[in-house]
Short mmCIF file of C-alpha atoms in Angstrom, two decimals:
data_model
loop_
_atom_site.label_atom_id
_atom_site.label_comp_id
_atom_site.label_asym_id
_atom_site.label_seq_id
_atom_site.Cartn_x
_atom_site.Cartn_y
_atom_site.Cartn_z
CA MET A 8 0.00 0.00 0.00
CA PRO A 9 2.81 2.53 0.73
CA VAL A 10 4.20 1.82 -2.76
CA LEU A 11 0.86 2.68 -4.34
CA GLN A 12 0.68 5.90 -2.39
CA LYS A 13 4.20 6.81 -3.47
CA ASN A 14 3.40 6.21 -7.13
CA ALA A 15 0.19 8.19 -6.82
CA LYS A 16 2.09 10.99 -5.17
CA HIS A 17 4.80 11.33 -7.82
CA SER A 18 2.88 10.52 -11.02
CA LYS A 19 0.84 13.28 -12.61
CA LYS A 20 -2.64 12.34 -13.77
CA ILE A 21 -5.07 14.25 -15.94
CA SER A 22 -8.24 14.96 -14.03
CA LEU A 23 -11.55 13.94 -15.50
CA VAL A 24 -12.74 17.55 -15.35
CA THR A 25 -9.76 18.71 -17.41
CA LEU A 26 -10.12 15.84 -19.86
CA LEU A 27 -13.83 16.39 -20.51
CA THR A 28 -13.46 20.16 -20.69
CA GLY A 29 -10.53 19.83 -23.07
CA LEU A 30 -12.28 17.32 -25.32
CA VAL A 31 -15.46 19.37 -25.54
CA SER A 32 -13.47 22.56 -26.11
CA LEU A 33 -11.43 20.89 -28.85
CA SER A 34 -14.56 19.47 -30.49
CA VAL A 35 -16.34 22.81 -30.42
CA VAL A 36 -13.31 24.70 -31.69
CA LEU A 37 -12.73 22.23 -34.52
CA THR A 38 -16.42 22.25 -35.46
CA VAL A 39 -16.63 26.04 -35.42
CA THR A 40 -13.38 26.27 -37.40
CA ILE A 41 -14.67 23.91 -40.08
CA LEU A 42 -17.99 25.75 -40.25
CA LEU A 43 -16.27 29.12 -40.46
CA ILE A 44 -13.95 27.95 -43.22
CA SER A 45 -16.90 26.51 -45.12
CA PHE A 46 -18.94 29.67 -44.51
CA TYR A 47 -16.01 31.85 -45.55
CA GLN A 48 -15.49 30.00 -48.82
CA SER A 49 -19.15 29.80 -49.76
CA LYS A 50 -19.79 33.43 -48.78
CA LYS A 51 -16.76 34.62 -50.72
CA GLU A 52 -17.76 32.67 -53.82
CA ALA A 53 -21.35 33.91 -53.55
CA LEU A 54 -20.24 37.53 -53.20
CA ILE A 55 -17.80 37.21 -56.08
CA HIS A 56 -20.49 35.71 -58.30
CA THR A 57 -23.05 38.33 -57.23
CA THR A 58 -20.60 41.17 -57.80
CA LEU A 59 -19.64 39.87 -61.23
CA THR A 60 -23.29 39.46 -62.17
CA LEU A 61 -24.19 42.98 -60.99
CA ASN A 62 -21.17 44.43 -62.78
CA HIS A 63 -22.15 42.62 -65.96
CA THR A 64 -25.70 43.98 -65.69
CA SER A 65 -24.34 47.51 -65.19
CA ALA A 66 -21.97 47.10 -68.14
CA LEU A 67 -24.85 45.95 -70.35
CA LYS A 68 -26.96 48.95 -69.36
CA MET A 69 -24.12 51.38 -70.03
CA SER A 70 -23.38 49.65 -73.32
CA HIS A 71 -27.00 50.16 -74.37
CA THR A 72 -26.83 53.79 -73.27
CA ILE A 73 -23.65 54.47 -75.26
CA ASP A 74 -25.01 52.53 -78.23
CA ALA A 75 -28.15 54.70 -78.23
CA LEU A 76 -26.00 57.83 -77.84
CA ILE A 77 -23.77 56.97 -80.80
CA LYS A 78 -26.80 56.18 -82.95
CA SER A 79 -28.31 59.58 -82.04
CA MET A 80 -25.01 61.34 -82.83
CA ARG A 81 -24.76 59.60 -86.17
CA SER A 82 -28.38 60.37 -86.96
CA SER A 83 -27.71 64.03 -86.20
CA LEU A 84 -24.65 64.01 -88.48
CA GLN A 85 -26.59 62.25 -91.25
CA HIS A 86 -29.25 64.96 -91.10
CA SER A 87 -26.54 67.63 -91.18
CA ALA A 88 -24.83 65.92 -94.14
CA ASN A 89 -28.07 66.24 -96.12
CA ILE A 90 -28.09 69.97 -95.38
CA PHE A 91 -24.65 70.36 -96.97
CA SER A 92 -25.33 68.11 -99.98
CA ASP A 93 -25.22 71.21 -102.23
CA MET A 94 -22.42 73.01 -100.36
CA HIS A 95 -20.48 73.40 -103.62
CA THR A 96 -23.10 76.02 -104.55
CA MET A 97 -22.90 77.78 -101.15
CA ASN A 98 -20.53 80.53 -100.21
CA ALA A 99 -18.39 80.40 -97.06
CA ASP A 100 -20.74 82.55 -95.01
CA GLU A 101 -23.74 80.33 -95.78
CA ILE A 102 -21.83 77.21 -94.84
CA HIS A 103 -20.58 78.75 -91.62
CA ALA A 104 -24.03 80.04 -90.64
CA LYS A 105 -25.63 76.63 -91.09
CA LEU A 106 -22.79 74.92 -89.24
CA GLU A 107 -23.09 77.30 -86.30
CA LEU A 108 -26.83 76.67 -86.15
CA ILE A 109 -26.27 72.88 -86.13
CA ARG A 110 -23.71 73.01 -83.32
CA ARG A 111 -25.88 75.22 -81.14
CA THR A 112 -28.99 73.05 -81.57
CA ASN A 113 -27.33 69.88 -80.30
CA ASN A 114 -24.94 69.18 -77.49
CA TYR A 115 -23.32 66.06 -78.88
CA PHE A 116 -19.99 67.48 -80.10
CA ASN A 117 -17.41 69.94 -78.84
CA SER A 118 -16.78 71.03 -82.43
CA ILE A 119 -18.16 70.32 -85.92
CA THR A 120 -16.22 70.57 -89.17
CA VAL A 121 -17.26 70.51 -92.83
CA VAL A 122 -14.56 69.24 -95.17
CA ASP A 123 -14.76 68.97 -98.97
CA GLU A 124 -13.60 65.98 -101.02
CA THR A 125 -10.07 67.41 -101.32
CA GLY A 126 -9.58 67.60 -97.53
CA LEU A 127 -10.02 71.40 -97.39
CA VAL A 128 -11.86 72.58 -94.30
CA GLN A 129 -14.78 74.63 -95.59
CA SER A 130 -15.95 75.68 -92.15
CA VAL A 131 -15.52 74.82 -88.48
CA SER A 132 -17.61 75.63 -85.43
CA PRO A 133 -16.61 77.14 -83.10
CA GLU A 134 -14.63 79.38 -85.45
CA SER A 135 -11.93 79.88 -82.79
CA ILE A 136 -10.45 76.52 -83.65
CA GLY A 137 -8.91 78.20 -86.67
CA THR A 138 -8.76 75.33 -89.11
CA ALA A 139 -11.07 76.85 -91.76
CA GLY A 140 -9.33 77.05 -95.13
CA ILE A 141 -6.67 74.50 -94.09
CA TYR A 142 -6.15 71.10 -95.63
CA LEU A 143 -6.43 68.31 -93.09
CA ARG A 144 -3.39 66.02 -92.93
CA THR A 145 -4.25 63.79 -89.97
CA GLU A 146 -4.53 60.04 -90.45
CA ALA A 147 -8.14 60.18 -89.27
CA ALA A 148 -9.04 62.76 -91.96
CA LYS A 149 -7.25 60.78 -94.66
CA THR A 150 -9.09 57.62 -93.60
CA VAL A 151 -12.48 59.38 -93.68
CA LEU A 152 -11.84 60.82 -97.16
CA ALA A 153 -10.66 57.47 -98.46
CA LEU A 154 -13.56 55.44 -96.98
CA LYS A 155 -16.37 57.75 -98.08
CA LYS A 156 -18.41 56.03 -95.37
CA PRO A 157 -19.54 56.75 -91.79
CA TYR A 158 -16.51 56.54 -89.51
CA ILE A 159 -15.58 56.68 -85.84
CA SER A 160 -11.88 57.23 -85.19
CA VAL A 161 -9.68 55.99 -82.41
CA PRO A 162 -8.42 58.72 -80.04
CA TYR A 163 -5.82 60.95 -81.71
CA MET A 164 -4.07 64.28 -81.09
CA THR A 165 -5.14 67.21 -83.29
CA ALA A 166 -2.35 68.98 -85.15
CA ASN A 167 -3.61 72.48 -84.55
CA SER A 168 -5.07 72.57 -81.00
CA LYS A 169 -3.15 69.57 -79.59
CA ARG A 170 -6.32 68.13 -78.15
CA LEU A 171 -7.03 64.42 -77.64
CA VAL A 172 -10.21 63.85 -79.62
CA VAL A 173 -12.46 61.25 -81.19
CA LEU A 174 -13.89 62.02 -84.61
CA ILE A 175 -17.33 60.83 -85.73
CA SER A 176 -18.08 61.56 -89.39
CA GLU A 177 -20.71 61.13 -92.07
CA PRO A 178 -20.04 61.42 -95.83
CA ILE A 179 -21.68 64.20 -97.88
CA PHE A 180 -23.12 63.33 -101.29
CA ASP A 181 -24.89 65.72 -103.65
CA LYS A 182 -28.24 64.96 -105.27
CA ASP A 183 -26.45 63.11 -108.08
CA GLY A 184 -24.65 60.82 -105.60
CA ILE A 185 -21.28 62.46 -106.10
CA TYR A 186 -19.04 62.49 -103.03
CA ARG A 187 -18.54 66.08 -101.81
CA GLY A 188 -16.64 65.51 -98.55
CA PHE A 189 -17.76 64.87 -95.01
CA ILE A 190 -19.12 66.51 -91.88
CA GLY A 191 -17.34 65.49 -88.70
CA GLY A 192 -18.14 65.98 -85.03
CA THR A 193 -15.32 65.82 -82.47
CA ILE A 194 -15.40 64.92 -78.81
CA TYR A 195 -12.66 66.54 -76.68
CA LEU A 196 -11.76 63.73 -74.30
CA HIS A 197 -9.90 65.90 -71.78
CA GLU A 198 -12.60 68.56 -71.66
CA GLU A 199 -16.26 68.68 -70.79
CA ASN A 200 -18.05 66.51 -73.34
CA ILE A 201 -21.15 64.42 -73.91
CA LEU A 202 -19.53 61.33 -72.32
CA ASN A 203 -18.76 63.25 -69.12
CA THR A 204 -22.28 64.64 -69.04
CA ILE A 205 -24.01 61.28 -69.36
CA LEU A 206 -21.58 58.89 -67.65
CA GLY A 207 -20.05 61.16 -65.03
CA SER A 208 -23.26 61.24 -63.00
CA ASN A 209 -23.24 57.47 -62.37
CA PRO A 210 -22.25 56.96 -58.72
CA THR A 211 -20.08 54.19 -57.32
CA ASP A 212 -22.34 51.48 -55.84
CA GLU A 213 -22.15 49.93 -52.36
CA LEU A 214 -19.71 47.28 -53.58
CA GLY A 215 -17.25 49.93 -54.76
CA SER A 216 -17.76 49.25 -58.47
CA SER A 217 -16.42 51.73 -61.01
CA PHE A 218 -16.31 51.76 -64.79
CA TYR A 219 -14.42 53.09 -67.78
CA ILE A 220 -14.86 53.26 -71.55
CA VAL A 221 -12.22 52.11 -74.03
CA GLY A 222 -11.95 52.59 -77.77
CA SER A 223 -11.51 49.83 -80.32
CA ASN A 224 -7.70 50.14 -79.93
CA GLY A 225 -7.74 49.77 -76.13
CA HIS A 226 -7.23 53.47 -75.27
CA LEU A 227 -9.27 55.02 -72.48
CA LEU A 228 -12.08 57.29 -73.68
CA PHE A 229 -13.65 57.85 -70.27
CA HIS A 230 -12.35 57.33 -66.74
CA ARG A 231 -13.13 58.93 -63.39
CA ASP A 232 -9.46 59.80 -63.20
CA ALA A 233 -9.32 62.29 -66.09
CA SER A 234 -5.51 62.13 -66.19
CA ARG A 235 -5.73 58.56 -67.48
CA ILE A 236 -7.91 59.38 -70.50
CA GLY A 237 -6.06 58.40 -73.67
CA GLU A 238 -3.93 55.82 -71.82
CA ASP A 239 -3.29 52.57 -73.68
CA ILE A 240 -4.60 49.72 -71.49
CA SER A 241 -4.97 47.12 -74.23
CA ALA A 242 -2.81 44.73 -72.16
CA ASN A 243 -5.50 44.62 -69.48
CA PRO A 244 -7.09 41.10 -69.68
CA ALA A 245 -10.64 42.44 -69.90
CA VAL A 246 -9.76 45.08 -72.50
CA HIS A 247 -7.75 42.52 -74.48
CA LYS A 248 -10.86 40.33 -74.75
CA LEU A 249 -12.96 43.35 -75.77
CA ILE A 250 -10.53 44.05 -78.62
CA GLN A 251 -10.98 40.43 -79.70
CA GLY A 252 -14.74 40.98 -79.81
CA GLN A 253 -15.62 39.12 -76.61
CA SER A 254 -17.98 40.10 -73.78
CA GLY A 255 -18.27 38.49 -70.37
CA TYR A 256 -17.15 38.73 -66.74
CA GLU A 257 -14.33 37.20 -64.69
CA GLN A 258 -11.73 37.79 -61.99
CA ILE A 259 -8.65 39.51 -63.44
CA VAL A 260 -5.40 41.14 -62.39
CA ASN A 261 -5.17 44.67 -63.80
CA LEU A 262 -2.06 46.44 -65.10
CA ARG A 263 -1.26 47.66 -61.59
CA GLY A 264 -1.21 44.13 -60.20
CA GLN A 265 -4.55 44.52 -58.40
CA THR A 266 -7.16 41.76 -58.42
CA GLU A 267 -10.50 42.98 -59.73
CA LEU A 268 -13.90 41.55 -60.56
CA ALA A 269 -14.44 42.78 -64.09
CA ALA A 270 -17.41 42.70 -66.46
CA TYR A 271 -16.81 43.80 -70.04
CA VAL A 272 -19.34 44.41 -72.83
CA LYS A 273 -18.84 45.71 -76.36
CA VAL A 274 -20.87 48.59 -77.77
CA PRO A 275 -22.32 47.18 -81.03
CA GLU A 276 -22.53 50.50 -82.86
CA ASN A 277 -18.86 51.49 -82.74
CA ASP A 278 -16.77 48.67 -81.19
CA TRP A 279 -16.12 50.65 -78.03
CA GLY A 280 -16.09 48.68 -74.80
CA VAL A 281 -17.55 49.23 -71.34
CA VAL A 282 -15.66 47.75 -68.38
CA VAL A 283 -17.19 47.70 -64.88
CA VAL A 284 -14.80 46.63 -62.10
CA SER A 285 -14.90 46.03 -58.34
CA HIS A 286 -11.79 45.60 -56.23
CA ILE A 287 -11.58 42.14 -54.67
CA SER A 288 -10.73 43.72 -51.30
CA VAL A 289 -14.35 44.93 -51.05
CA VAL A 290 -15.51 41.31 -51.14
CA TYR A 291 -12.99 40.25 -48.48
CA GLU A 292 -14.02 43.14 -46.23
CA GLN A 293 -17.68 42.10 -46.49
CA VAL A 294 -16.84 38.45 -45.77
CA ASN A 295 -14.69 39.42 -42.79
CA ARG A 296 -17.52 41.49 -41.35
CA ASP A 297 -19.85 38.52 -41.70
CA ILE A 298 -17.30 36.23 -40.02
CA GLN A 299 -16.99 38.67 -37.11
CA ARG A 300 -20.77 38.68 -36.69
CA VAL A 301 -20.85 34.87 -36.69
CA LEU A 302 -18.12 34.75 -34.05
CA LEU A 303 -19.95 37.32 -31.97
CA TYR A 304 -23.12 35.22 -32.05
CA THR A 305 -21.19 31.99 -31.38
CA LEU A 306 -19.18 33.15 -28.35
CA PRO A 307 -22.00 33.36 -25.73
CA PRO A 308 -23.35 29.83 -26.46
CA PHE A 309 -19.77 28.51 -26.36
CA LEU A 310 -19.12 30.05 -22.94
CA LEU A 311 -22.43 28.70 -21.66
CA LEU A 312 -21.55 25.25 -22.98
CA MET A 313 -18.19 25.37 -21.20
CA LEU A 314 -19.85 26.23 -17.90
CA VAL A 315 -22.29 23.33 -18.31
CA VAL A 316 -19.48 20.93 -19.23
CA ILE A 317 -17.34 21.94 -16.25
CA GLY A 318 -20.32 21.49 -13.91
CA LEU A 319 -21.17 18.08 -15.31
CA ALA A 320 -17.54 16.98 -15.26
CA ARG A 321 -17.23 17.85 -11.59
CA LYS A 322 -20.39 15.91 -10.83
CA VAL A 323 -19.24 12.87 -12.81
CA ALA A 324 -15.77 12.88 -11.22
CA ARG A 325 -17.07 12.99 -7.65
CA PRO A 326 -17.66 9.21 -7.23
CA PHE A 327 -14.37 8.31 -8.97
CA VAL A 328 -12.45 7.45 -5.77
CA SER A 329 -15.25 5.34 -4.29
CA LEU A 330 -15.59 3.41 -7.55
CA ALA A 331 -11.83 2.81 -7.67
CA ASP A 332 -11.90 1.47 -4.10
CA LEU A 333 -14.79 -0.77 -4.97
CA VAL A 334 -13.00 -2.20 -8.01
CA SER A 335 -9.77 -2.69 -6.02
CA LYS A 336 -11.63 -5.05 -3.62
CA ALA A 337 -12.63 -7.34 -6.45
CA GLY A 338 -11.03 -10.74 -6.10
CA ARG A 339 -10.19 -10.22 -2.43
CA GLU A 340 -13.53 -9.48 -0.84
CA GLU A 341 -17.08 -10.35 -1.61
CA ILE A 342 -18.70 -7.37 -3.25
CA GLU A 343 -22.43 -6.95 -3.36
CA PHE A 344 -24.04 -4.71 -5.98
CA SER A 345 -27.44 -3.29 -5.33
CA GLU A 346 -30.03 -4.81 -7.61
CA GLY A 347 -31.02 -2.38 -10.35
CA LYS A 348 -28.58 0.29 -9.19
CA GLN A 349 -28.26 3.05 -11.76
CA HIS A 350 -24.79 4.40 -12.56
CA TRP A 351 -24.64 7.93 -13.90
CA ASN A 352 -20.86 8.07 -13.38
CA ARG A 353 -18.92 7.53 -16.58
CA GLU A 354 -16.51 4.94 -15.18
CA ALA A 355 -19.28 2.95 -13.49
CA GLU A 356 -21.33 3.18 -16.67
CA LEU A 357 -18.42 1.86 -18.72
CA LEU A 358 -18.19 -1.15 -16.42
CA THR A 359 -21.94 -1.70 -16.70
CA ARG A 360 -21.65 -1.49 -20.46
CA ALA A 361 -18.85 -4.04 -20.46
CA ILE A 362 -21.00 -6.50 -18.51
CA ARG A 363 -23.96 -5.76 -20.72
CA PHE A 364 -21.86 -6.32 -23.85
CA THR A 365 -20.62 -9.62 -22.44
CA LEU A 366 -24.16 -10.77 -21.73
CA ASN A 367 -25.25 -9.66 -25.16
CA ASP A 368 -22.40 -11.64 -26.70
CA ILE A 369 -23.41 -14.75 -24.72
CA LYS A 370 -27.01 -14.21 -25.81
CA LYS A 371 -25.95 -13.95 -29.44
CA GLN A 372 -24.05 -17.20 -29.20
CA THR A 373 -27.02 -18.87 -27.49
CA ASP A 374 -29.39 -17.52 -30.09
CA GLN A 375 -27.11 -18.77 -32.84
CA LEU A 376 -27.02 -22.24 -31.30
CA ALA A 377 -30.80 -22.19 -30.96
CA HIS A 378 -31.11 -21.05 -34.58
CA ASP A 379 -28.80 -23.82 -35.76
CA ALA A 380 -30.84 -26.33 -33.79
CA ARG A 381 -34.06 -25.19 -35.48
CA THR A 382 -32.81 -24.58 -39.03
CA ASP A 383 -31.89 -26.84 -41.90
CA PRO A 384 -28.21 -26.04 -42.66
CA LEU A 385 -28.48 -26.60 -46.41
CA THR A 386 -31.59 -24.61 -47.34
CA GLY A 387 -31.92 -22.20 -44.43
CA LEU A 388 -35.54 -23.28 -43.92
CA THR A 389 -36.81 -24.48 -40.56
CA ASN A 390 -36.13 -28.13 -39.80
CA ARG A 391 -38.51 -30.93 -38.88
CA ARG A 392 -38.28 -30.20 -35.17
CA THR A 393 -39.36 -26.60 -35.62
CA LEU A 394 -42.15 -27.68 -37.94
CA GLU A 395 -43.59 -30.07 -35.37
CA GLU A 396 -43.34 -27.45 -32.60
CA THR A 397 -45.18 -24.92 -34.76
CA MET A 398 -47.93 -27.39 -35.55
CA GLN A 399 -48.36 -28.28 -31.87
CA LYS A 400 -48.49 -24.59 -30.94
CA TRP A 401 -51.09 -23.72 -33.60
CA MET A 402 -53.20 -26.70 -32.63
CA MET A 403 -53.12 -25.70 -28.96
CA GLU A 404 -54.22 -22.20 -29.94
CA GLN A 405 -56.92 -23.65 -32.23
CA ILE A 406 -55.50 -21.85 -35.26
CA PRO A 407 -56.80 -23.42 -38.49
CA PHE A 408 -54.15 -24.02 -41.14
CA SER A 409 -53.35 -26.03 -44.23
CA LEU A 410 -50.34 -28.29 -44.66
CA ILE A 411 -48.71 -28.75 -48.07
CA MET A 412 -46.47 -31.80 -48.42
CA MET A 413 -44.02 -31.42 -51.34
CA ASP A 414 -41.68 -33.92 -52.96
CA LEU A 415 -39.37 -33.09 -55.91
CA ASP A 416 -40.03 -35.52 -58.77
CA ARG A 417 -37.24 -37.93 -59.78
CA PHE A 418 -34.73 -36.27 -57.47
CA LYS A 419 -32.66 -39.47 -57.20
CA SER A 420 -32.01 -39.36 -60.92
CA ILE A 421 -30.82 -35.76 -60.54
CA ASN A 422 -28.24 -36.87 -57.98
CA ASP A 423 -27.23 -39.83 -60.14
CA THR A 424 -26.98 -37.77 -63.32
CA TYR A 425 -25.57 -34.45 -62.14
CA GLY A 426 -24.03 -35.34 -58.81
CA HIS A 427 -24.95 -34.63 -55.23
CA GLN A 428 -23.55 -31.07 -55.35
CA SER A 429 -25.95 -30.18 -58.16
CA GLY A 430 -28.69 -31.92 -56.20
CA ASP A 431 -27.95 -29.68 -53.22
CA GLU A 432 -28.13 -26.61 -55.48
CA VAL A 433 -31.55 -27.79 -56.71
CA LEU A 434 -32.76 -28.13 -53.12
CA LYS A 435 -31.54 -24.62 -52.25
CA HIS A 436 -33.13 -23.25 -55.43
CA PHE A 437 -36.47 -24.84 -54.55
CA ALA A 438 -36.23 -23.58 -50.94
CA LYS A 439 -35.73 -19.98 -52.10
CA MET A 440 -38.70 -20.31 -54.44
CA ILE A 441 -40.91 -21.58 -51.62
CA SER A 442 -39.84 -18.78 -49.25
CA SER A 443 -40.50 -16.07 -51.83
CA SER A 444 -44.02 -17.41 -52.45
CA LEU A 445 -45.22 -17.32 -48.83
CA ARG A 446 -46.50 -14.72 -46.42
CA PRO A 447 -44.44 -13.76 -43.36
CA GLU A 448 -46.80 -15.63 -41.05
CA ASP A 449 -46.50 -18.90 -43.02
CA VAL A 450 -43.87 -21.55 -42.23
CA SER A 451 -41.69 -23.46 -44.71
CA SER A 452 -39.60 -26.46 -43.68
CA ARG A 453 -37.32 -29.07 -45.15
CA PHE A 454 -38.84 -32.30 -43.87
CA GLY A 455 -36.08 -34.58 -45.08
CA GLY A 456 -34.23 -35.42 -48.30
CA GLU A 457 -36.18 -33.86 -51.16
CA GLU A 458 -39.38 -33.49 -49.12
CA PHE A 459 -40.60 -30.06 -47.99
CA VAL A 460 -43.59 -29.01 -45.88
CA VAL A 461 -45.38 -25.67 -45.87
CA LEU A 462 -47.84 -24.52 -43.19
CA VAL A 463 -50.28 -21.86 -44.45
CA SER A 464 -51.92 -20.25 -41.44
CA HIS A 465 -55.61 -19.30 -41.35
CA ALA A 466 -56.07 -20.79 -44.80
CA GLY A 467 -58.46 -23.34 -46.23
CA VAL A 468 -57.53 -25.98 -48.77
CA GLU A 469 -58.57 -23.79 -51.72
CA GLU A 470 -56.20 -20.96 -50.68
CA ALA A 471 -53.44 -23.50 -49.93
CA TYR A 472 -54.05 -25.07 -53.34
CA GLN A 473 -53.47 -21.71 -55.04
CA VAL A 474 -50.20 -21.28 -53.11
CA ALA A 475 -49.07 -24.80 -53.99
CA GLU A 476 -49.95 -24.41 -57.66
CA ARG A 477 -48.12 -21.09 -57.83
CA ILE A 478 -44.98 -22.75 -56.43
CA ARG A 479 -45.33 -25.79 -58.73
CA HIS A 480 -45.85 -23.67 -61.85
CA THR A 481 -43.02 -21.28 -61.02
CA LEU A 482 -40.64 -24.18 -60.42
CA GLU A 483 -41.56 -25.78 -63.72
CA ILE A 484 -40.95 -22.71 -65.89
CA SER A 485 -38.07 -21.06 -64.03
CA SER A 486 -34.37 -21.52 -64.80
CA ASN A 487 -32.59 -23.82 -62.37
CA PRO A 488 -29.09 -25.11 -61.56
CA ILE A 489 -29.27 -28.19 -63.84
CA GLY A 490 -30.77 -26.45 -66.85
CA HIS A 491 -33.67 -28.91 -67.25
CA PRO A 492 -37.27 -28.45 -66.06
CA LEU A 493 -37.99 -29.43 -62.47
CA THR A 494 -41.35 -30.62 -61.21
CA VAL A 495 -42.87 -31.30 -57.81
CA SER A 496 -45.77 -33.41 -56.53
CA GLN A 497 -47.81 -31.94 -53.68
CA GLY A 498 -50.47 -33.03 -51.26
CA ILE A 499 -52.68 -30.77 -49.14
CA ALA A 500 -54.40 -31.48 -45.84
CA HIS A 501 -56.27 -29.09 -43.55
CA TYR A 502 -56.47 -28.80 -39.78
CA PRO A 503 -58.96 -29.56 -38.33
CA SER A 504 -60.96 -30.70 -41.39
CA HIS A 505 -58.75 -33.68 -42.26
CA ALA A 506 -57.15 -34.49 -38.88
CA VAL A 507 -56.87 -33.14 -35.35
CA SER A 508 -53.36 -34.39 -34.57
CA ALA A 509 -50.07 -33.47 -36.16
CA GLU A 510 -49.18 -37.07 -36.93
CA ASP A 511 -52.49 -37.80 -38.62
CA LEU A 512 -52.41 -34.53 -40.54
CA MET A 513 -48.95 -35.32 -41.88
CA HIS A 514 -50.12 -38.81 -42.85
CA VAL A 515 -53.16 -37.46 -44.73
CA ALA A 516 -51.06 -34.91 -46.62
CA ASP A 517 -48.46 -37.55 -47.39
CA GLU A 518 -51.13 -39.83 -48.85
CA ALA A 519 -52.42 -37.01 -51.01
CA MET A 520 -48.88 -36.31 -52.23
CA TYR A 521 -48.32 -39.96 -53.19
CA LYS A 522 -51.61 -39.90 -54.99
CA ALA A 523 -50.20 -37.01 -57.02
CA LYS A 524 -47.09 -39.13 -57.70
CA ARG A 525 -49.17 -42.08 -58.86
CA SER A 526 -51.30 -39.84 -61.06
CA GLY A 527 -48.31 -38.81 -63.14
CA ARG A 528 -46.39 -36.37 -60.91
CA ASN A 529 -46.13 -32.56 -61.35
CA GLN A 530 -49.52 -31.88 -59.78
CA THR A 531 -51.23 -30.94 -56.55
CA VAL A 532 -53.82 -33.14 -54.85
CA ILE A 533 -56.11 -32.12 -52.00
CA ALA A 534 -56.78 -34.89 -49.45
CA GLU A 535 -60.32 -36.17 -49.24
CA VAL A 536 -62.31 -35.64 -46.07
CA SER A 537 -63.16 -38.97 -44.42
CA GLU A 538 -66.86 -39.63 -44.01
CA PRO A 539 -67.93 -40.40 -40.41
CA CYS A 540 -69.00 -43.97 -39.83
#
């Protein structure tokens, strides 16, 4: 005993309270961690998808707006081109007066220019630009004169005013269809223009989305940061796809190395592109706020759970010493356990479980032995002993039933021809067929050799006859282990109509079965009721 005390004194043990508290804490922490990770991922993906979808919707709307704007600007220029179809008959003052009137009646362009087929500027409004009477030498002007078609230029720098502009033009034809030049409207990208007026009023949404407009060559036409207008951003993944004629939305890394959620849509009328972007950090900030809220809601229940666990652990640990003393006396003293004593202590409950498991194991073994004693090992049906017990029980309870005696036809020849192993397979095949044809309350048994008996409870001979015929017919037409048709002869007797004892009932059914054999086999015969003397 002193040795035990010494070991207990110097060895450190983990208390049950600490163990339970630690296990519950670990389980809760792991569960919450897994849930938070899952929540974080799903929330992030949902926000990313929602943001991309909203950005794509915004880009589509702005694309439609710009498309309608360009169509209106072109329509205005087409109308103006018709006005100057006979400009070769007008003098300079007439041309200038009409051009001034056109510019003042619409707000689409910062300046409007009329150029003849040789590239000579006939008139410009406002006149302060100072290009009237000068031949245009810019690439945009040369392209317009050569195409003789409606044209929208990429951003370029004007030679005279050094402005970054976009030119939209319409050809001028006289009444005979002869090309007379073009009328062109310019948008000053770095100054107040129609794009600023329409697009500059769109606010940044709650997800921090912003947008910009790019030309067909990837240069910025509109951006909230005016200093970037004209910048070549064709290397941006979204802009690169716009140049290739694609529209869509995806997560990209912009030219500054920042991850963005970008939606990009082309403007059908002029091949410009609208890009709506949201910085990925906005998504992470929203997810982090949601995680903080979840943690805030989770903390009070967790603390409450810990208090409950600590209280329960203390209560469970209290009888630990007394249980240990009790177990230590085993084998040396006689220990008496109170009958039906309930153990709420974990250690005592474990011991109770161990005893219960042992008893259950013994019961399983006993049940298995009982099952083996009542079951035919080959077919799995009940054996003759079980059959006789069932008959005695039903007769004592005055339960009417029918007995079907079955005997496989020419079974000896099957064994002689195919071997006993094939014969066993035939018996198992027939047993399965019988079992599948009966109700749960009926009993099927292998009586011996190739003979089988079925007890059909609460059934008259007519109902039993239908069951027997169903089994006989199914056996005859079904595939079987030997590959040749199998038949069975059957006799039916009823309790108490044919006999009131099990032995007599079996004898009556057996006689009926042999009558079926003598009548040519493969049939079912119902025993005749004996007439009273």
